[in-house]
Amino acid sequence: EYLSGVELDHAQDILADLVSTVVTSLRPTFRLAKLEGDAAFTFAPADGLDGSLLLDTIERCYFGFRRRRRDVRQATSCACDACVRIPDLDLKFVVHQGLAVRQRMAGREELVGADVIVVHRLLKNSVAESLGSSAYALFSQQCIDAMGIGPDALGMHEHAEWYEHVGEVRGWVLDLERRWREEEDRARVIVSPEDALFSTEMRTTAPPQLVWEFITSPGRRRSWQAGVTDVI
């Protein structure tokens, strides 16, 4: 959706930066099998994982993605669609446990097997529609059982998908947008009026998110800050 309506030269650089952030954040718990467009296919031996490590890795990766997305947007003064729409980008995880074999094909090592097909099929799902958010981690029931995760205690939502030649795949969904908001609330820094270097006040009917975007984005300053004609 993002690539279909923006300038490809900037969009490709932005996606490459964010995908690199994702892959780096998943290491060393997971190894990269291969990049698949805007997706990263990673794996780890199940005997080296438990539920706590798996959840911590995914949340750490998502938090790193959100911080990097914010930094990239705030650091650019470009007004092209690709840069303006950086906040539209989000991240989803599909996590499955199963059997796979390594096979060399056309000079490259590939993971193959029925469970590899299942995890790729799970990328196409209806979670965003049912959850109301595009930021989530979908765990198959096989993964939940193997990792000893208690989904109810973590506030996960039960979910099921059906695929031709595969059948029904049951699983659980973790709302990462909710976890990000909780993390932001926990780590939020409050500057009291007494500690502020200076303060100013202006009333507006615009939503807080839009006001924050205009204040913190260098590319927006030309439209509101007196005397600013360009941002380098």
mmCIF file of C-alpha atoms in Angstrom:
data_model
loop_
_atom_site.group_PDB
_atom_site.id
_atom_site.type_symbol
_atom_site.label_atom_id
_atom_site.label_comp_id
_atom_site.label_asym_id
_atom_site.label_seq_id
_atom_site.Cartn_x
_atom_site.Cartn_y
_atom_site.Cartn_z
ATOM 1 C CA GLU A 1 0.000 0.000 0.000
ATOM 2 C CA TYR A 2 2.838 2.358 0.879
ATOM 3 C CA LEU A 3 4.923 1.628 -2.215
ATOM 4 C CA SER A 4 2.000 1.884 -4.607
ATOM 5 C CA GLY A 5 1.447 5.592 -4.084
ATOM 6 C CA VAL A 6 4.813 7.185 -3.252
ATOM 7 C CA GLU A 7 8.160 8.058 -4.860
ATOM 8 C CA LEU A 8 10.147 4.828 -5.128
ATOM 9 C CA ASP A 9 13.624 6.298 -4.701
ATOM 10 C CA HIS A 10 12.925 7.649 -1.206
ATOM 11 C CA ALA A 11 10.540 4.838 -0.282
ATOM 12 C CA GLN A 12 13.115 2.133 -0.977
ATOM 13 C CA ASP A 13 15.697 3.862 1.223
ATOM 14 C CA ILE A 14 13.187 4.270 4.045
ATOM 15 C CA LEU A 15 12.072 0.630 3.877
ATOM 16 C CA ALA A 16 15.676 -0.610 3.714
ATOM 17 C CA ASP A 17 16.495 1.406 6.835
ATOM 18 C CA LEU A 18 13.501 0.094 8.778
ATOM 19 C CA VAL A 19 13.962 -3.534 7.673
ATOM 20 C CA SER A 20 17.610 -3.314 8.731
ATOM 21 C CA THR A 21 16.450 -2.060 12.138
ATOM 22 C CA VAL A 22 14.086 -5.032 12.432
ATOM 23 C CA VAL A 23 16.688 -7.646 11.476
ATOM 24 C CA THR A 24 19.288 -6.157 13.819
ATOM 25 C CA SER A 25 16.803 -6.054 16.702
ATOM 26 C CA LEU A 26 15.926 -9.737 16.250
ATOM 27 C CA ARG A 27 19.553 -10.798 16.553
ATOM 28 C CA PRO A 28 21.079 -12.804 18.129
ATOM 29 C CA THR A 29 17.914 -14.704 19.085
ATOM 30 C CA PHE A 30 16.912 -15.176 15.446
ATOM 31 C CA ARG A 31 18.954 -15.705 12.303
ATOM 32 C CA LEU A 32 17.991 -14.203 8.957
ATOM 33 C CA ALA A 33 16.952 -16.839 6.416
ATOM 34 C CA LYS A 34 16.303 -14.276 3.671
ATOM 35 C CA LEU A 35 14.720 -10.939 2.899
ATOM 36 C CA GLU A 36 11.442 -11.135 1.013
ATOM 37 C CA GLY A 37 10.638 -7.651 -0.257
ATOM 38 C CA ASP A 38 9.417 -5.693 2.759
ATOM 39 C CA ALA A 39 9.514 -8.798 4.984
ATOM 40 C CA ALA A 40 12.298 -10.562 6.869
ATOM 41 C CA PHE A 41 12.121 -14.354 7.193
ATOM 42 C CA THR A 42 14.023 -15.387 10.329
ATOM 43 C CA PHE A 43 14.357 -18.591 12.317
ATOM 44 C CA ALA A 44 15.773 -20.024 15.544
ATOM 45 C CA PRO A 45 16.174 -23.556 16.945
ATOM 46 C CA ALA A 46 13.227 -24.204 19.256
ATOM 47 C CA ASP A 47 15.416 -25.771 21.949
ATOM 48 C CA GLY A 48 17.184 -22.423 22.411
ATOM 49 C CA LEU A 49 13.973 -20.483 22.996
ATOM 50 C CA ASP A 50 11.346 -20.128 25.677
ATOM 51 C CA GLY A 51 8.218 -18.037 25.848
ATOM 52 C CA SER A 52 9.783 -15.214 27.853
ATOM 53 C CA LEU A 53 12.745 -14.789 25.487
ATOM 54 C CA LEU A 54 10.494 -14.963 22.433
ATOM 55 C CA LEU A 55 8.098 -12.282 23.705
ATOM 56 C CA ASP A 56 10.925 -10.042 24.915
ATOM 57 C CA THR A 57 12.640 -10.258 21.511
ATOM 58 C CA ILE A 58 9.484 -9.387 19.582
ATOM 59 C CA GLU A 59 8.572 -6.472 21.829
ATOM 60 C CA ARG A 60 12.139 -5.135 21.802
ATOM 61 C CA CYS A 61 12.140 -5.335 18.020
ATOM 62 C CA TYR A 62 8.813 -3.529 17.689
ATOM 63 C CA PHE A 63 9.798 -0.785 20.126
ATOM 64 C CA GLY A 64 13.059 -0.308 18.190
ATOM 65 C CA PHE A 65 11.095 -0.093 14.945
ATOM 66 C CA ARG A 66 8.754 2.563 16.337
ATOM 67 C CA ARG A 67 11.614 4.654 17.683
ATOM 68 C CA ARG A 68 13.519 4.417 14.402
ATOM 69 C CA ARG A 69 10.400 5.299 12.399
ATOM 70 C CA ARG A 70 9.940 8.370 14.572
ATOM 71 C CA ASP A 71 13.599 9.392 14.276
ATOM 72 C CA VAL A 72 13.635 9.032 10.481
ATOM 73 C CA ARG A 73 10.478 11.133 10.120
ATOM 74 C CA GLN A 74 11.716 13.868 12.430
ATOM 75 C CA ALA A 75 15.146 13.966 10.777
ATOM 76 C CA THR A 76 13.899 14.642 7.252
ATOM 77 C CA SER A 77 12.819 17.951 5.796
ATOM 78 C CA CYS A 78 11.609 16.326 2.571
ATOM 79 C CA ALA A 79 7.956 16.956 1.735
ATOM 80 C CA CYS A 80 7.553 14.107 -0.785
ATOM 81 C CA ASP A 81 4.782 11.568 -0.214
ATOM 82 C CA ALA A 82 7.257 8.815 0.709
ATOM 83 C CA CYS A 83 8.677 10.885 3.576
ATOM 84 C CA VAL A 84 5.386 12.439 4.712
ATOM 85 C CA ARG A 85 3.785 8.992 4.932
ATOM 86 C CA ILE A 86 6.512 7.405 7.058
ATOM 87 C CA PRO A 87 4.137 7.344 10.083
ATOM 88 C CA ASP A 88 1.778 5.141 8.015
ATOM 89 C CA LEU A 89 4.315 2.308 8.054
ATOM 90 C CA ASP A 90 3.871 -0.377 10.686
ATOM 91 C CA LEU A 91 5.136 -3.817 11.577
ATOM 92 C CA LYS A 92 3.512 -7.206 12.047
ATOM 93 C CA PHE A 93 4.991 -10.509 13.201
ATOM 94 C CA VAL A 94 3.900 -14.023 12.325
ATOM 95 C CA VAL A 95 5.410 -16.643 14.625
ATOM 96 C CA HIS A 96 5.156 -20.387 14.077
ATOM 97 C CA GLN A 97 6.862 -23.500 15.432
ATOM 98 C CA GLY A 98 7.424 -26.573 13.313
ATOM 99 C CA LEU A 99 9.800 -28.697 11.281
ATOM 100 C CA ALA A 100 11.973 -27.517 8.403
ATOM 101 C CA VAL A 101 14.985 -28.773 6.526
ATOM 102 C CA ARG A 102 17.836 -26.818 4.975
ATOM 103 C CA GLN A 103 18.292 -27.362 1.274
ATOM 104 C CA ARG A 104 20.650 -25.763 -1.218
ATOM 105 C CA MET A 105 18.778 -24.419 -4.218
ATOM 106 C CA ALA A 106 20.401 -22.419 -7.048
ATOM 107 C CA GLY A 107 23.481 -21.933 -4.894
ATOM 108 C CA ARG A 108 21.538 -20.639 -1.880
ATOM 109 C CA GLU A 109 20.456 -22.348 1.309
ATOM 110 C CA GLU A 110 16.669 -22.375 1.757
ATOM 111 C CA LEU A 111 14.376 -23.568 4.523
ATOM 112 C CA VAL A 112 11.711 -25.879 3.128
ATOM 113 C CA GLY A 113 8.848 -27.916 4.551
ATOM 114 C CA ALA A 114 5.133 -27.830 5.242
ATOM 115 C CA ASP A 115 5.538 -25.554 8.267
ATOM 116 C CA VAL A 116 7.499 -23.047 6.180
ATOM 117 C CA ILE A 117 4.488 -22.877 3.879
ATOM 118 C CA VAL A 118 2.148 -22.404 6.847
ATOM 119 C CA VAL A 119 4.055 -19.440 8.287
ATOM 120 C CA HIS A 120 4.123 -17.742 4.886
ATOM 121 C CA ARG A 121 0.389 -18.312 4.416
ATOM 122 C CA LEU A 122 -0.227 -16.706 7.803
ATOM 123 C CA LEU A 123 1.154 -13.427 6.499
ATOM 124 C CA LYS A 124 -2.142 -13.040 4.640
ATOM 125 C CA ASN A 125 -4.709 -12.863 7.405
ATOM 126 C CA SER A 126 -7.638 -10.896 8.782
ATOM 127 C CA VAL A 127 -6.045 -9.867 12.080
ATOM 128 C CA ALA A 128 -5.925 -6.133 11.312
ATOM 129 C CA GLU A 129 -9.643 -6.095 10.557
ATOM 130 C CA SER A 130 -10.609 -7.949 13.730
ATOM 131 C CA LEU A 131 -8.075 -6.205 16.000
ATOM 132 C CA GLY A 132 -8.445 -2.715 14.563
ATOM 133 C CA SER A 133 -4.669 -2.282 14.437
ATOM 134 C CA SER A 134 -1.962 -3.170 11.911
ATOM 135 C CA ALA A 135 0.680 -3.642 14.606
ATOM 136 C CA TYR A 136 0.496 -7.137 16.052
ATOM 137 C CA ALA A 137 2.189 -10.472 16.595
ATOM 138 C CA LEU A 138 0.242 -13.539 15.461
ATOM 139 C CA PHE A 139 1.378 -16.739 17.196
ATOM 140 C CA SER A 140 0.192 -20.091 15.923
ATOM 141 C CA GLN A 141 -1.233 -22.499 18.501
ATOM 142 C CA GLN A 142 1.757 -24.783 17.820
ATOM 143 C CA CYS A 143 4.084 -21.984 18.848
ATOM 144 C CA ILE A 144 2.035 -21.115 21.940
ATOM 145 C CA ASP A 145 2.123 -24.756 23.081
ATOM 146 C CA ALA A 146 5.815 -25.289 22.317
ATOM 147 C CA MET A 147 6.947 -22.083 24.048
ATOM 148 C CA GLY A 148 4.700 -22.523 27.095
ATOM 149 C CA ILE A 149 3.054 -19.111 26.637
ATOM 150 C CA GLY A 150 -0.081 -18.280 28.619
ATOM 151 C CA PRO A 151 -2.036 -16.158 26.109
ATOM 152 C CA ASP A 152 -4.933 -15.253 28.419
ATOM 153 C CA ALA A 153 -2.602 -13.860 31.076
ATOM 154 C CA LEU A 154 -0.947 -11.652 28.438
ATOM 155 C CA GLY A 155 -4.232 -10.280 27.126
ATOM 156 C CA MET A 156 -3.918 -12.014 23.748
ATOM 157 C CA HIS A 157 -6.899 -12.489 21.449
ATOM 158 C CA GLU A 158 -7.770 -15.906 20.036
ATOM 159 C CA HIS A 159 -7.781 -16.010 16.256
ATOM 160 C CA ALA A 160 -8.203 -18.545 13.442
ATOM 161 C CA GLU A 161 -7.533 -18.549 9.705
ATOM 162 C CA TRP A 162 -8.377 -21.072 7.002
ATOM 163 C CA TYR A 163 -6.183 -21.714 3.967
ATOM 164 C CA GLU A 164 -6.653 -23.963 0.975
ATOM 165 C CA HIS A 165 -4.480 -27.127 1.147
ATOM 166 C CA VAL A 166 -3.589 -26.223 4.768
ATOM 167 C CA GLY A 167 -6.937 -26.059 6.542
ATOM 168 C CA GLU A 168 -7.641 -24.176 9.745
ATOM 169 C CA VAL A 169 -4.723 -22.618 11.611
ATOM 170 C CA ARG A 170 -5.561 -21.484 15.117
ATOM 171 C CA GLY A 171 -3.519 -18.988 17.064
ATOM 172 C CA TRP A 172 -3.353 -15.955 19.333
ATOM 173 C CA VAL A 173 -2.747 -12.260 18.663
ATOM 174 C CA LEU A 174 -0.709 -9.841 20.757
ATOM 175 C CA ASP A 175 -1.643 -6.171 20.209
ATOM 176 C CA LEU A 176 1.723 -4.420 19.772
ATOM 177 C CA GLU A 177 0.176 -0.974 19.406
ATOM 178 C CA ARG A 178 -1.223 -1.366 22.909
ATOM 179 C CA ARG A 179 2.152 -2.538 24.211
ATOM 180 C CA TRP A 180 3.840 0.475 22.586
ATOM 181 C CA ARG A 181 1.421 2.885 24.277
ATOM 182 C CA GLU A 182 2.100 1.197 27.621
ATOM 183 C CA GLU A 183 5.839 1.477 27.022
ATOM 184 C CA GLU A 184 5.525 5.157 26.096
ATOM 185 C CA ASP A 185 3.490 5.860 29.230
ATOM 186 C CA ARG A 186 6.030 4.037 31.374
ATOM 187 C CA ALA A 187 9.032 5.817 29.852
ATOM 188 C CA ARG A 188 7.436 9.240 29.409
ATOM 189 C CA VAL A 189 9.485 12.184 30.682
ATOM 190 C CA ILE A 190 7.454 14.980 32.238
ATOM 191 C CA VAL A 191 8.976 18.479 32.290
ATOM 192 C CA SER A 192 7.390 20.585 35.016
ATOM 193 C CA PRO A 193 6.832 24.329 34.491
ATOM 194 C CA GLU A 194 9.548 24.999 37.080
ATOM 195 C CA ASP A 195 12.124 22.948 35.097
ATOM 196 C CA ALA A 196 11.297 24.375 31.650
ATOM 197 C CA LEU A 197 13.790 26.772 30.039
ATOM 198 C CA PHE A 198 10.891 28.726 28.568
ATOM 199 C CA SER A 199 7.228 28.155 27.791
ATOM 200 C CA THR A 200 4.720 29.480 25.285
ATOM 201 C CA GLU A 201 1.027 28.901 24.788
ATOM 202 C CA MET A 202 -1.207 29.019 21.725
ATOM 203 C CA ARG A 203 -4.738 27.692 21.472
ATOM 204 C CA THR A 204 -5.784 25.589 18.492
ATOM 205 C CA THR A 205 -8.604 23.277 17.502
ATOM 206 C CA ALA A 206 -6.220 20.857 15.719
ATOM 207 C CA PRO A 207 -5.763 17.330 17.134
ATOM 208 C CA PRO A 208 -2.727 16.916 19.458
ATOM 209 C CA GLN A 209 -1.119 14.369 17.097
ATOM 210 C CA LEU A 210 -1.219 16.834 14.199
ATOM 211 C CA VAL A 211 0.163 19.684 16.316
ATOM 212 C CA TRP A 212 3.029 17.470 17.500
ATOM 213 C CA GLU A 213 3.820 16.481 13.905
ATOM 214 C CA PHE A 214 4.053 20.125 12.821
ATOM 215 C CA ILE A 215 6.191 21.159 15.792
ATOM 216 C CA THR A 216 8.693 18.288 15.685
ATOM 217 C CA SER A 217 9.007 17.661 11.931
ATOM 218 C CA PRO A 218 11.709 19.870 10.324
ATOM 219 C CA GLY A 219 9.944 19.780 6.974
ATOM 220 C CA ARG A 220 6.826 21.363 8.498
ATOM 221 C CA ARG A 221 8.585 24.418 9.999
ATOM 222 C CA ARG A 222 8.405 26.465 6.819
ATOM 223 C CA SER A 223 4.610 26.467 7.067
ATOM 224 C CA TRP A 224 4.386 27.931 10.575
ATOM 225 C CA GLN A 225 7.680 29.284 11.955
ATOM 226 C CA ALA A 226 8.319 32.929 11.063
ATOM 227 C CA GLY A 227 11.538 33.550 9.171
ATOM 228 C CA VAL A 228 12.169 29.926 8.185
ATOM 229 C CA THR A 229 12.419 29.604 4.410
ATOM 230 C CA ASP A 230 14.305 26.301 4.169
ATOM 231 C CA VAL A 231 15.409 23.393 6.373
ATOM 232 C CA ILE A 232 18.644 21.578 5.519
#
